[in-house]
Amino acid sequence: MHDVTEVNADPRNSVLIKAARGEEVPYTPVWFMRQAGRSLPEYRKVREGVGMLESCRRPDLVTEITLQPVRRHDVDAAIFFSDIVVPLAAAGVDLDIVAGVGPVVAQPFRTRADLARLPELTPDMVTDITESVQLITAELGGTPLIGFAGAPFTLASYLIEGGPSKNHENTKALMYGDPQLWKDLCARLAQISGAFLRVQAAAGASAIQLFDSWVGNLPLDDYRRFVQPHSRTALAAVDDLPGIDVPKIHFGVGTGELLGAMGEAGADVVGVDFRVSLDAARERTGNQYALQGNLDPALLFAPWEPLAARVDEIVAAGRRAKGHIFNLGHGVLPSTDPDVVTRVVERVHSLSAR
Ligand SMILES: Cc1c2[nH]c(c1CCC(=O)O)Cc1[nH]c(c(CCC(=O)O)c1C)Cc1[nH]c(c(CCC(=O)O)c1C)Cc1[nH]c(c(C)c1CCC(=O)O)C2
């Protein structure tokens, strides 16, 4: 269907980048959040004995792991192998990524004094990221690399809670209880997040995605007041790179009520989770953005017939949108059969985009 080995092809003219811009494409491009990682035996093999954070800072490993799902599944984009907390660690925050748990912060952030532990991120703190992106894009040829960062709210949640959280109670207590400290913390996080995106775009990433995974826990008014300005700053960080124009994807989980506001934060593509249909998402955002999504990752465990029917429905709904990038509604679950993922890619590619 498409040739990933085409060395001279320009990723800026790839099907995925065109779809992100709402341009005509021959078929619907597809990639998967968490396409790299534990669902792949080749990933588990190269990660043996190497900690998660360490693996994100070794350009040889980052390159290999980023390319693995592209080779195996023939997806239309690579996503940079890293984690949303990598720039925080690079800026000096004492944290770890614990297997089966997620990011854990040694000393949670709760007071104004804690801001001193969060310096701005400068490119010299992440020269390895520049190197990794350059190595990956040299290998990818015409296939685009998506760079990413965590959005200020989701990063703040990990810093304030000290780790993963169901209810985000400490985060909300700080947000509502000390709005000025919340604002100052998020302004710093927007700088860090934006700088991380900017480094990746400058080094050759063809698109970027801002993950605000947990912001669906806020009502719309509070999103607009406490979050949107900071996410806008992070997304805008890639706007003024000379000669570089990367489409911007903005995604969160359970964000059905926030989709319009997340688009307004400066996105070209709004990521939709599996709780809202693409038709509803298109209506809620006034068909102003390309959409990305939204197969339920759990459906990859269902028999092929209902799975294929749902894939077809999503591609059909995508045809009614300004543009569509097929993806899951959240990341690939670690116990997913990778052959099913490959089969979904083949199915999406077999259907025409219009
Ligand atoms: C919230 C969030 C995090 N990290 C990320 C998000 C936003 C996306 C989302 O909503 O899922 C983003 C992320 N993390 C990782 C990627 C890599 C690229 C890809 O999507 O293929 C991306 C895009 C690698 C990873 N990040 C992590 C792993 C698993 C670690 C391992 O393989 O040992 C991977 C491959 C660890 C991590 N890091 C985080 C979590 C929740 C976990 C999972 C904990 C676990 O279940 O073990 C924080």
Short mmCIF file of C-alpha atoms in Angstrom, two decimals, residues 2 4 11 14 16-17 30-36 62-71 74-81 136-137 139-148 200 204-209 249:
data_model
loop_
_atom_site.label_atom_id
_atom_site.label_comp_id
_atom_site.label_asym_id
_atom_site.label_seq_id
_atom_site.Cartn_x
_atom_site.Cartn_y
_atom_site.Cartn_z
CA HIS A 2 2.69 2.50 0.95
CA VAL A 4 8.17 2.86 4.13
CA PRO A 11 7.67 12.93 5.40
CA SER A 14 3.19 11.73 3.78
CA LEU A 16 -0.41 11.16 7.82
CA ILE A 17 0.78 14.75 7.61
CA VAL A 30 -3.00 4.82 11.05
CA TRP A 31 -0.71 4.65 14.05
CA PHE A 32 -1.32 3.59 17.66
CA MET A 33 -0.61 5.28 20.95
CA ARG A 34 1.80 2.98 22.81
CA GLN A 35 2.56 1.08 19.60
CA ALA A 36 6.08 0.67 20.99
CA VAL A 62 15.37 4.85 21.62
CA THR A 63 15.99 4.44 17.89
CA GLU A 64 15.55 0.67 17.90
CA ILE A 65 12.38 0.76 20.04
CA THR A 66 10.81 3.60 18.02
CA LEU A 67 11.37 1.71 14.76
CA GLN A 68 10.13 -1.70 15.97
CA PRO A 69 6.39 -1.11 15.48
CA VAL A 70 6.97 0.61 12.12
CA ARG A 71 8.78 -2.46 10.82
CA ASP A 74 3.64 -0.94 8.66
CA VAL A 75 2.00 1.98 10.48
CA ASP A 76 2.01 5.43 8.87
CA ALA A 77 4.03 7.11 11.62
CA ALA A 78 6.53 6.40 14.34
CA ILE A 79 5.99 7.88 17.80
CA PHE A 80 9.17 8.93 19.58
CA PHE A 81 10.00 6.44 22.33
CA ILE A 136 15.37 7.88 13.90
CA THR A 137 14.41 10.27 11.11
CA GLU A 139 16.16 5.62 9.24
CA LEU A 140 12.51 6.48 8.65
CA GLY A 141 12.91 8.19 5.27
CA GLY A 142 9.43 9.22 4.13
CA THR A 143 7.62 7.95 7.23
CA PRO A 144 6.91 10.78 9.68
CA LEU A 145 8.07 10.80 13.30
CA ILE A 146 5.63 12.17 15.86
CA GLY A 147 7.30 13.95 18.75
CA PHE A 148 5.37 14.41 21.99
CA GLN A 200 11.99 17.28 18.76
CA GLY A 204 13.28 16.49 12.52
CA ALA A 205 9.96 15.29 13.98
CA SER A 206 7.20 15.92 11.40
CA ALA A 207 4.29 16.32 13.83
CA ILE A 208 3.87 16.69 17.57
CA GLN A 209 1.29 15.40 20.05
CA ILE A 249 -2.26 16.83 17.83
#
